Amino acid sequence: MRCVIARFPFDLTKNSVLDAMKDVKPEEVTGESVVIGRRVYPAKQVGEVVTRQDRRDFSAAEVIRAMTKLGFTCRGLPGSAEPTPPVAPLQHASNLLGGPAEV
């Protein structure tokens, strides 16, 4: 699949990414990450290994977008609040009237 990272086009496949990351030890994850096999890699590390470019040349979002298109599981910032699930209309009305917290 053709992916653009740091304004350069790359023809990446899931197998080529797996092969490139096979013997790479994951660094500590402090931001966005990509799950490759059973390992979790920082997005910037994946981008650096796959594209052979400096990490300052691309954003983690570009790598996340490309890896998601290839079918890899990507995670956002650790510790970021997940969106709260939507409340059913009946539950919302009950909460407004001072009803129990959960129905």
GROMACS .gro file of C-alpha atoms in nm:
model
  103
    1MET     CA    1   0.000   0.000   0.000
    2ARG     CA    2   0.126   0.344  -0.087
    3CYS     CA    3   0.165   0.564   0.222
    4VAL     CA    4   0.296   0.918   0.247
    5ILE     CA    5   0.517   0.989   0.547
    6ALA     CA    6   0.714   1.315   0.573
    7ARG     CA    7   0.602   1.412   0.221
    8PHE     CA    8   0.768   1.100   0.074
    9PRO     CA    9   0.568   0.810  -0.073
   10PHE     CA   10   0.643   0.460   0.055
   11ASP     CA   11   0.512   0.128  -0.071
   12LEU     CA   12   0.453  -0.057   0.255
   13THR     CA   13   0.295  -0.393   0.322
   14LYS     CA   14   0.210  -0.554   0.651
   15ASN     CA   15   0.477  -0.819   0.591
   16SER     CA   16   0.746  -0.561   0.512
   17VAL     CA   17   0.672  -0.381   0.839
   18LEU     CA   18   0.675  -0.710   1.033
   19ASP     CA   19   1.011  -0.803   0.876
   20ALA     CA   20   1.162  -0.460   0.946
   21MET     CA   21   1.055  -0.465   1.312
   22LYS     CA   22   1.135  -0.833   1.374
   23ASP     CA   23   1.469  -0.789   1.554
   24VAL     CA   24   1.409  -0.439   1.690
   25LYS     CA   25   1.382  -0.400   2.068
   26PRO     CA   26   1.089  -0.172   2.164
   27GLU     CA   27   1.173   0.151   2.340
   28GLU     CA   28   0.967   0.278   2.632
   29VAL     CA   29   0.629   0.404   2.515
   30THR     CA   30   0.556   0.763   2.619
   31GLY     CA   31   0.318   0.867   2.341
   32GLU     CA   32   0.128   0.707   2.056
   33SER     CA   33   0.216   0.344   1.995
   34VAL     CA   34   0.176   0.062   1.743
   35VAL     CA   35   0.123  -0.304   1.831
   36ILE     CA   36   0.333  -0.521   1.599
   37GLY     CA   37   0.315  -0.891   1.675
   38ARG     CA   38   0.316  -0.917   2.054
   39ARG     CA   39   0.526  -0.605   2.105
   40VAL     CA   40   0.424  -0.244   2.154
   41TYR     CA   41   0.649   0.011   1.983
   42PRO     CA   42   0.643   0.392   1.997
   43ALA     CA   43   0.502   0.526   1.669
   44LYS     CA   44   0.814   0.734   1.604
   45GLN     CA   45   1.038   0.428   1.642
   46VAL     CA   46   0.829   0.235   1.389
   47GLY     CA   47   0.841   0.528   1.147
   48GLU     CA   48   1.218   0.562   1.182
   49VAL     CA   49   1.284   0.191   1.119
   50VAL     CA   50   1.036   0.154   0.832
   51THR     CA   51   1.121   0.477   0.645
   52ARG     CA   52   1.488   0.511   0.749
   53GLN     CA   53   1.426   0.879   0.811
   54ASP     CA   54   1.503   1.093   1.113
   55ARG     CA   55   1.222   1.105   1.370
   56ARG     CA   56   1.211   1.483   1.346
   57ASP     CA   57   1.104   1.460   0.980
   58PHE     CA   58   0.759   1.311   1.043
   59SER     CA   59   0.484   1.314   1.301
   60ALA     CA   60   0.351   1.023   1.501
   61ALA     CA   61   0.010   1.088   1.344
   62GLU     CA   62   0.150   1.013   0.997
   63VAL     CA   63   0.286   0.679   1.118
   64ILE     CA   64  -0.036   0.594   1.303
   65ARG     CA   65  -0.240   0.670   0.990
   66ALA     CA   66  -0.018   0.447   0.774
   67MET     CA   67  -0.003   0.160   1.024
   68THR     CA   68  -0.380   0.170   1.076
   69LYS     CA   69  -0.434   0.140   0.700
   70LEU     CA   70  -0.204  -0.163   0.701
   71GLY     CA   71  -0.412  -0.327   0.973
   72PHE     CA   72  -0.197  -0.278   1.281
   73THR     CA   73  -0.349  -0.186   1.616
   74CYS     CA   74  -0.255   0.167   1.717
   75ARG     CA   75  -0.299   0.332   2.055
   76GLY     CA   76  -0.323   0.696   2.152
   77LEU     CA   77  -0.141   0.875   2.428
   78PRO     CA   78  -0.109   0.665   2.745
   79GLY     CA   79  -0.318   0.799   3.029
   80SER     CA   80  -0.538   1.004   2.801
   81ALA     CA   81  -0.898   0.999   2.908
   82GLU     CA   82  -1.117   0.775   2.700
   83PRO     CA   83  -1.441   0.936   2.589
   84THR     CA   84  -1.725   0.859   2.824
   85PRO     CA   85  -1.989   0.630   2.679
   86PRO     CA   86  -2.307   0.806   2.574
   87VAL     CA   87  -2.587   0.806   2.828
   88ALA     CA   88  -2.923   0.670   2.720
   89PRO     CA   89  -3.195   0.937   2.702
   90LEU     CA   90  -3.399   0.773   2.980
   91GLN     CA   91  -3.090   0.758   3.204
   92HIS     CA   92  -3.010   1.124   3.129
   93ALA     CA   93  -3.363   1.232   3.219
   94SER     CA   94  -3.351   1.028   3.539
   95ASN     CA   95  -3.020   1.191   3.635
   96LEU     CA   96  -3.163   1.539   3.574
   97LEU     CA   97  -3.460   1.462   3.802
   98GLY     CA   98  -3.229   1.342   4.079
   99GLY     CA   99  -3.294   0.974   4.025
  100PRO     CA  100  -3.050   0.693   4.095
  101ALA     CA  101  -2.709   0.714   3.930
  102GLU     CA  102  -2.771   0.401   3.722
  103VAL     CA  103  -3.092   0.241   3.596
   0.00000   0.00000   0.00000
